[in-house]
Coordinates of C-alpha atoms in Angstrom, one line a residue:
Chain A
M35 CA 91.3 118.4 63.1
K36 CA 91.2 120.5 66.1
S37 CA 93.8 123.1 64.7
I38 CA 91.5 122.8 61.2
T39 CA 88.5 123.9 63.7
T40 CA 90.4 126.3 65.2
M41 CA 91.5 128.3 62.4
A42 CA 88.2 128.1 60.9
L43 CA 86.6 129.5 64.1
G44 CA 89.3 132.1 63.9
A45 CA 88.4 132.7 60.6
A46 CA 85.0 133.4 61.4
F47 CA 85.4 135.6 64.3
L48 CA 87.7 138.1 62.0
I49 CA 84.9 137.9 59.5
A50 CA 82.6 139.0 62.3
A51 CA 84.7 141.6 63.7
V52 CA 85.7 143.0 60.1
S53 CA 82.1 143.2 59.3
Q54 CA 81.3 145.1 62.7
G55 CA 84.0 147.1 62.8
Q56 CA 85.9 145.9 65.9
A57 CA 88.7 143.2 66.2
D58 CA 87.5 142.5 70.1
P59 CA 86.6 139.1 69.8
A60 CA 89.5 137.4 68.0
E61 CA 91.9 139.3 69.9
G62 CA 90.1 138.3 73.1
K63 CA 90.7 134.8 71.9
A64 CA 94.5 135.3 71.3
V65 CA 95.0 136.8 74.8
F66 CA 93.1 133.9 76.1
E67 CA 95.3 131.3 74.6
A68 CA 98.7 133.2 75.4
G69 CA 97.6 133.7 78.9
G70 CA 97.2 130.0 79.6
C71 CA 93.7 130.3 80.3
G72 CA 92.6 127.1 78.1
D73 CA 94.8 124.9 80.3
C74 CA 91.8 125.1 82.8
H75 CA 88.6 126.0 80.3
Y76 CA 87.7 124.7 77.4
T77 CA 85.7 127.1 74.9
E78 CA 84.2 124.8 72.4
G79 CA 81.1 123.1 72.9
P80 CA 79.3 120.6 73.1
A81 CA 79.6 119.5 76.6
R82 CA 82.7 117.0 77.4
E83 CA 81.2 115.5 80.7
Q84 CA 80.0 112.3 80.3
T85 CA 81.2 110.2 83.5
I86 CA 82.0 111.6 87.2
E87 CA 86.0 111.1 86.3
D88 CA 85.3 113.3 83.3
Q89 CA 84.2 116.3 85.6
L90 CA 86.7 115.6 88.6
S91 CA 89.2 115.6 86.0
K92 CA 88.6 119.2 85.0
K93 CA 90.5 122.2 86.6
G94 CA 87.9 125.0 85.8
P95 CA 84.6 125.4 84.7
E96 CA 83.5 125.0 81.2
L97 CA 83.2 128.1 79.1
W98 CA 81.6 127.3 75.3
Y99 CA 78.5 128.7 76.6
A100 CA 79.6 131.9 78.7
G101 CA 78.3 134.6 76.4
S102 CA 74.5 132.8 77.3
K103 CA 75.6 132.3 81.0
F104 CA 76.8 135.6 82.1
Q105 CA 76.1 139.1 82.3
E106 CA 78.5 141.2 80.4
A107 CA 79.0 143.8 82.8
W108 CA 79.6 141.3 85.8
L109 CA 82.2 139.4 83.5
A110 CA 84.3 142.5 82.4
A111 CA 84.4 143.3 86.4
W112 CA 85.2 139.8 87.4
L113 CA 88.0 138.9 85.3
V114 CA 89.9 141.9 86.6
D115 CA 89.3 141.4 89.8
P116 CA 88.4 137.8 90.7
K117 CA 86.2 137.0 93.7
P118 CA 85.3 133.4 94.8
I119 CA 82.0 132.1 93.2
R120 CA 82.3 128.8 94.4
P121 CA 82.4 128.6 98.3
L122 CA 84.6 125.7 98.0
K123 CA 87.7 124.7 95.8
Y124 CA 86.7 123.6 92.2
N125 CA 86.0 119.9 92.3
S126 CA 86.4 119.8 96.2
L127 CA 84.2 119.0 99.2
K128 CA 87.1 119.7 101.5
E129 CA 89.0 122.7 101.1
D130 CA 87.5 126.4 100.9
N131 CA 88.1 128.2 97.4
P132 CA 91.7 129.5 97.8
G133 CA 90.5 132.9 95.7
D134 CA 93.8 132.8 93.7
H135 CA 92.1 132.9 90.4
P136 CA 94.3 134.7 87.7
K137 CA 93.4 138.3 87.1
L138 CA 93.2 140.1 84.0
A139 CA 94.8 143.8 83.2
D140 CA 92.1 146.2 82.3
A141 CA 93.2 146.1 78.5
D142 CA 93.1 142.4 78.2
A143 CA 89.8 142.0 79.9
A144 CA 87.9 144.0 77.3
P145 CA 89.0 141.7 74.6
V146 CA 88.6 138.5 76.5
T147 CA 85.2 139.5 77.7
E148 CA 84.1 140.1 73.9
F149 CA 85.5 136.5 72.9
L150 CA 83.5 134.7 75.9
M151 CA 80.6 136.7 75.3
S152 CA 80.9 135.6 71.5
L153 CA 80.4 132.1 72.9
T154 CA 76.8 131.4 72.8
S155 CA 74.7 128.4 72.9
D156 CA 71.0 128.6 70.8
E157 CA 69.4 126.3 73.5
V158 CA 68.9 129.3 75.7
E159 CA 65.2 131.2 74.8
S160 CA 66.0 135.0 74.8
G161 CA 63.7 137.2 76.9
A162 CA 61.9 134.5 78.1
V163 CA 62.8 135.0 82.1
K164 CA 62.0 138.4 83.8
P165 CA 63.7 138.5 87.0
K166 CA 61.1 138.8 90.0
K167 CA 61.1 138.1 93.8
N168 CA 57.9 135.8 94.1
P169 CA 56.4 134.1 96.3
K170 CA 56.3 130.5 94.5
G171 CA 59.4 130.8 93.5
R172 CA 60.8 131.2 97.1
Q173 CA 59.0 128.2 98.2
I174 CA 60.5 126.0 95.9
F175 CA 63.7 127.4 96.7
T176 CA 63.9 126.7 100.1
K177 CA 61.1 124.3 101.0
K178 CA 59.9 122.4 98.1
M179 CA 63.3 121.6 96.7
P180 CA 66.8 121.7 98.7
C181 CA 68.2 124.6 96.4
N182 CA 69.2 126.6 99.6
G183 CA 70.9 123.4 100.8
C184 CA 73.8 123.8 98.1
H185 CA 73.5 127.4 97.4
E186 CA 74.2 130.4 99.2
Y187 CA 71.6 133.0 98.8
T188 CA 70.9 136.1 100.9
G189 CA 68.5 135.8 103.7
R190 CA 66.7 138.2 105.8
K191 CA 68.8 140.9 107.5
K192 CA 71.3 140.5 104.2
K193 CA 72.5 137.5 106.1
I194 CA 74.3 135.1 103.9
L195 CA 72.5 131.4 104.3
G196 CA 72.7 128.1 102.5
G197 CA 74.7 125.1 101.5
R198 CA 78.3 125.2 100.1
S199 CA 78.5 122.7 97.5
G200 CA 77.2 124.5 94.6
P201 CA 78.4 128.2 93.1
S202 CA 77.1 130.8 95.3
L203 CA 73.7 132.4 94.2
V204 CA 74.3 135.7 96.2
E205 CA 74.9 137.6 93.2
A206 CA 73.0 135.6 90.8
G207 CA 71.0 138.7 89.6
V208 CA 73.9 140.4 88.2
R209 CA 76.3 137.6 87.2
L210 CA 73.6 135.2 85.5
N211 CA 71.6 135.5 82.4
P212 CA 68.1 135.0 83.5
D213 CA 67.1 133.5 80.8
W214 CA 70.1 131.1 80.9
I215 CA 69.1 130.2 84.4
L216 CA 65.9 128.6 83.4
A217 CA 67.5 126.7 80.2
Y218 CA 70.0 125.3 82.6
L219 CA 67.1 123.8 84.7
Q220 CA 65.0 122.6 81.7
K221 CA 68.0 121.3 79.9
P222 CA 70.2 119.8 81.9
T223 CA 72.1 117.5 79.4
V224 CA 73.0 120.3 77.4
F225 CA 74.9 122.1 80.0
K226 CA 76.2 119.7 82.6
P227 CA 75.3 116.6 81.5
V228 CA 77.1 115.3 84.9
K229 CA 77.0 117.5 88.1
M230 CA 76.8 117.2 92.1
M231 CA 72.9 118.9 91.7
P232 CA 70.2 116.4 91.2
V233 CA 67.8 116.8 87.6
F234 CA 64.6 118.5 88.5
V235 CA 63.1 117.8 85.0
G236 CA 60.2 116.0 85.5
L237 CA 60.0 116.7 89.5
L238 CA 59.6 120.6 88.9
S239 CA 56.7 121.5 86.6
D240 CA 57.3 124.0 83.7
K241 CA 55.8 126.9 85.8
D242 CA 58.0 125.8 88.9
M243 CA 61.1 126.1 86.9
M244 CA 59.9 129.5 85.6
N245 CA 59.3 131.3 89.1
V246 CA 62.4 129.2 90.4
A247 CA 64.4 130.9 87.8
R248 CA 62.8 134.5 88.2
Y249 CA 63.6 134.3 91.7
V250 CA 66.7 133.4 91.3
A251 CA 67.5 136.1 88.9
S252 CA 65.9 138.4 91.3
F253 CA 69.0 137.8 93.6
E254 CA 71.0 141.3 94.2
P255 CA 74.3 141.7 95.9
K256 CA 74.0 142.6 99.3
E257 CA 76.3 146.1 99.6
Chain B
M216 CA 71.0 105.7 76.0
R217 CA 74.3 107.0 77.3
T218 CA 73.7 105.4 80.5
L219 CA 73.4 102.0 78.8
I220 CA 76.6 102.4 76.9
T221 CA 78.4 102.9 80.5
T222 CA 76.8 100.2 81.8
F223 CA 77.8 97.8 78.7
A224 CA 81.3 99.3 79.4
S225 CA 81.7 98.7 82.8
A226 CA 80.2 95.1 82.5
A227 CA 82.9 94.6 79.9
L228 CA 85.4 96.3 82.1
A229 CA 84.1 94.0 85.3
S230 CA 84.3 90.5 83.0
C231 CA 88.2 91.7 82.7
F232 CA 88.9 91.6 86.4
V233 CA 86.6 88.9 87.7
T234 CA 87.5 89.1 91.1
A235 CA 87.1 92.6 91.5
P236 CA 83.8 94.3 93.2
V237 CA 83.8 96.6 90.4
A238 CA 80.2 97.4 91.3
A239 CA 81.2 98.5 94.4
A240 CA 84.2 101.0 93.3
D241 CA 81.5 102.4 90.8
T242 CA 79.1 102.7 93.8
Q243 CA 81.9 104.4 95.7
Q244 CA 82.4 106.8 93.5
V245 CA 78.4 107.7 93.0
F246 CA 78.2 107.9 96.7
E247 CA 81.1 110.3 97.0
F248 CA 80.1 112.7 94.4
Y249 CA 76.4 112.9 95.1
C250 CA 75.9 112.2 99.0
T251 CA 78.9 113.4 100.7
Q252 CA 78.5 117.1 100.1
C253 CA 75.4 116.4 102.7
H254 CA 75.9 113.3 104.5
G255 CA 79.6 114.0 104.7
P256 CA 83.1 111.8 103.6
G257 CA 82.6 108.9 106.1
G258 CA 78.1 109.2 105.8
K259 CA 78.1 110.8 109.4
G260 CA 75.9 113.5 108.7
D261 CA 78.6 116.1 108.6
G262 CA 79.2 117.3 104.9
P263 CA 79.9 120.9 103.8
N264 CA 76.6 121.7 103.3
V265 CA 75.5 121.5 106.7
T266 CA 76.2 124.8 107.9
K267 CA 74.5 126.3 111.0
D268 CA 71.3 127.0 109.4
F269 CA 70.8 123.9 107.6
P270 CA 67.6 122.9 109.0
V271 CA 67.7 119.0 109.9
S272 CA 70.9 117.1 109.7
P273 CA 71.3 114.6 107.2
R274 CA 71.1 111.1 108.3
N275 CA 73.7 109.6 110.0
F276 CA 74.7 106.4 108.1
T277 CA 76.7 105.1 110.5
N278 CA 74.1 105.2 113.1
A279 CA 73.0 101.4 113.3
E280 CA 70.0 102.2 115.5
E281 CA 68.3 104.8 113.3
M282 CA 69.2 102.9 109.7
N283 CA 67.8 99.6 111.4
K284 CA 64.7 101.6 111.3
L285 CA 64.7 101.6 107.3
S286 CA 64.0 98.3 105.0
D287 CA 65.9 98.5 101.9
A288 CA 62.9 99.4 100.1
D289 CA 62.5 102.1 102.3
M290 CA 66.1 103.5 101.4
K291 CA 65.5 103.2 97.7
N292 CA 62.4 105.1 97.9
V293 CA 63.8 108.0 99.9
I294 CA 66.3 107.9 97.6
M295 CA 64.4 108.0 94.0
D296 CA 61.6 110.4 95.6
G297 CA 63.3 112.3 98.2
G298 CA 62.6 112.9 101.9
P299 CA 58.8 114.0 101.6
S300 CA 58.0 110.6 99.9
A301 CA 58.8 109.5 103.5
S302 CA 57.2 112.2 105.7
K303 CA 61.1 113.6 105.9
S304 CA 62.7 116.6 105.1
P305 CA 62.7 118.1 101.8
M306 CA 66.6 119.1 102.4
M307 CA 67.1 115.5 101.1
P308 CA 66.8 115.8 97.6
P309 CA 65.2 113.2 94.8
W310 CA 67.6 111.5 92.7
S311 CA 65.0 109.5 90.6
K312 CA 66.0 111.4 87.3
T313 CA 69.5 111.7 88.1
L314 CA 70.5 108.1 89.2
T315 CA 69.8 104.9 87.6
E316 CA 68.0 102.4 89.7
E317 CA 70.8 100.4 89.3
Q318 CA 72.9 102.7 91.2
V319 CA 70.7 103.3 93.7
D320 CA 70.3 99.7 94.5
G321 CA 74.0 100.0 94.6
L322 CA 73.8 103.2 97.3
V323 CA 71.3 101.3 99.4
K324 CA 74.0 98.1 99.5
H325 CA 76.7 100.8 100.4
L326 CA 74.5 102.3 103.0
R327 CA 74.0 98.7 104.7
V328 CA 77.7 98.2 104.7
L329 CA 78.2 101.9 106.4
C330 CA 75.6 101.4 109.3
Q331 CA 76.9 97.9 109.4
C332 CA 73.6 96.6 109.9
E333 CA 70.4 94.8 108.5
G334 CA 67.7 96.9 108.3
K335 CA 63.9 96.5 109.3
Q336 CA 63.2 93.0 107.1
G337 CA 59.8 92.8 104.5

């Protein structure tokens, strides 16, 4: 069954590629599979994590919505030179991130980027979130809810502040699609049914979520 | 619905191992997954999120004196609705939309084991 789906998907990519006159995503998929990326990442939705055990048994983050989550330029650069995103080792609260993610050569990173960017979720409304530093968003991030208790961000004087259990948000403005940040907060069960982050639906209003999403999407890396 | 199925599944499991306190094992996992990131692996308030700039120390669950000031209902309330519901710091998140009531009841029992204390009665 799985191989049929894979074949069907492959065929779909080929058709898409031919009609667009570029073979990148299909080639990227082949590189992804040959490179063993699939040992640690799954690329077909919907979310498979139903229990804490499901989450803890994973060796890397799910990538089935990568095209909705990441900004393409960031992804292309990261695959060639992957710097730690999570301060701690994946699924560990004790060890630091060893920073040993497999690297791709330039020639492979381009098609793999195309492939990953083709994996989108229609649960993300595009163009909804305009990044902006806003005091309401900041207030939610640092006071109303403990977002900063679990996520690193850049504070005054370019100092890195915040907790270490969640992915660092220091570069969120160049790494993440602003629209996805909002969708992630609004639709927790779609993207990550089981995670260490609390569900905020019903606790933060739609307005609050929009403001905090705009705020997080405005985070720029410190130079 | 999903949590219902999980509950049924673990109930079914529980009836296979009548002697083992399966609920306690589940609670241990819930505690480790959600709480130790701030409260620390042994509940001493020293999880990996507690860096120099973390504004208030997460409660040390092994401190019987402090934990005795809280009734079970106080604890349940603060776990469900977060620090501000008990005039405490918002750095303690609300878990009402993440955990089921049964899971929170389990956590309250678990914290009593960690503090070796009965808590405020009534």
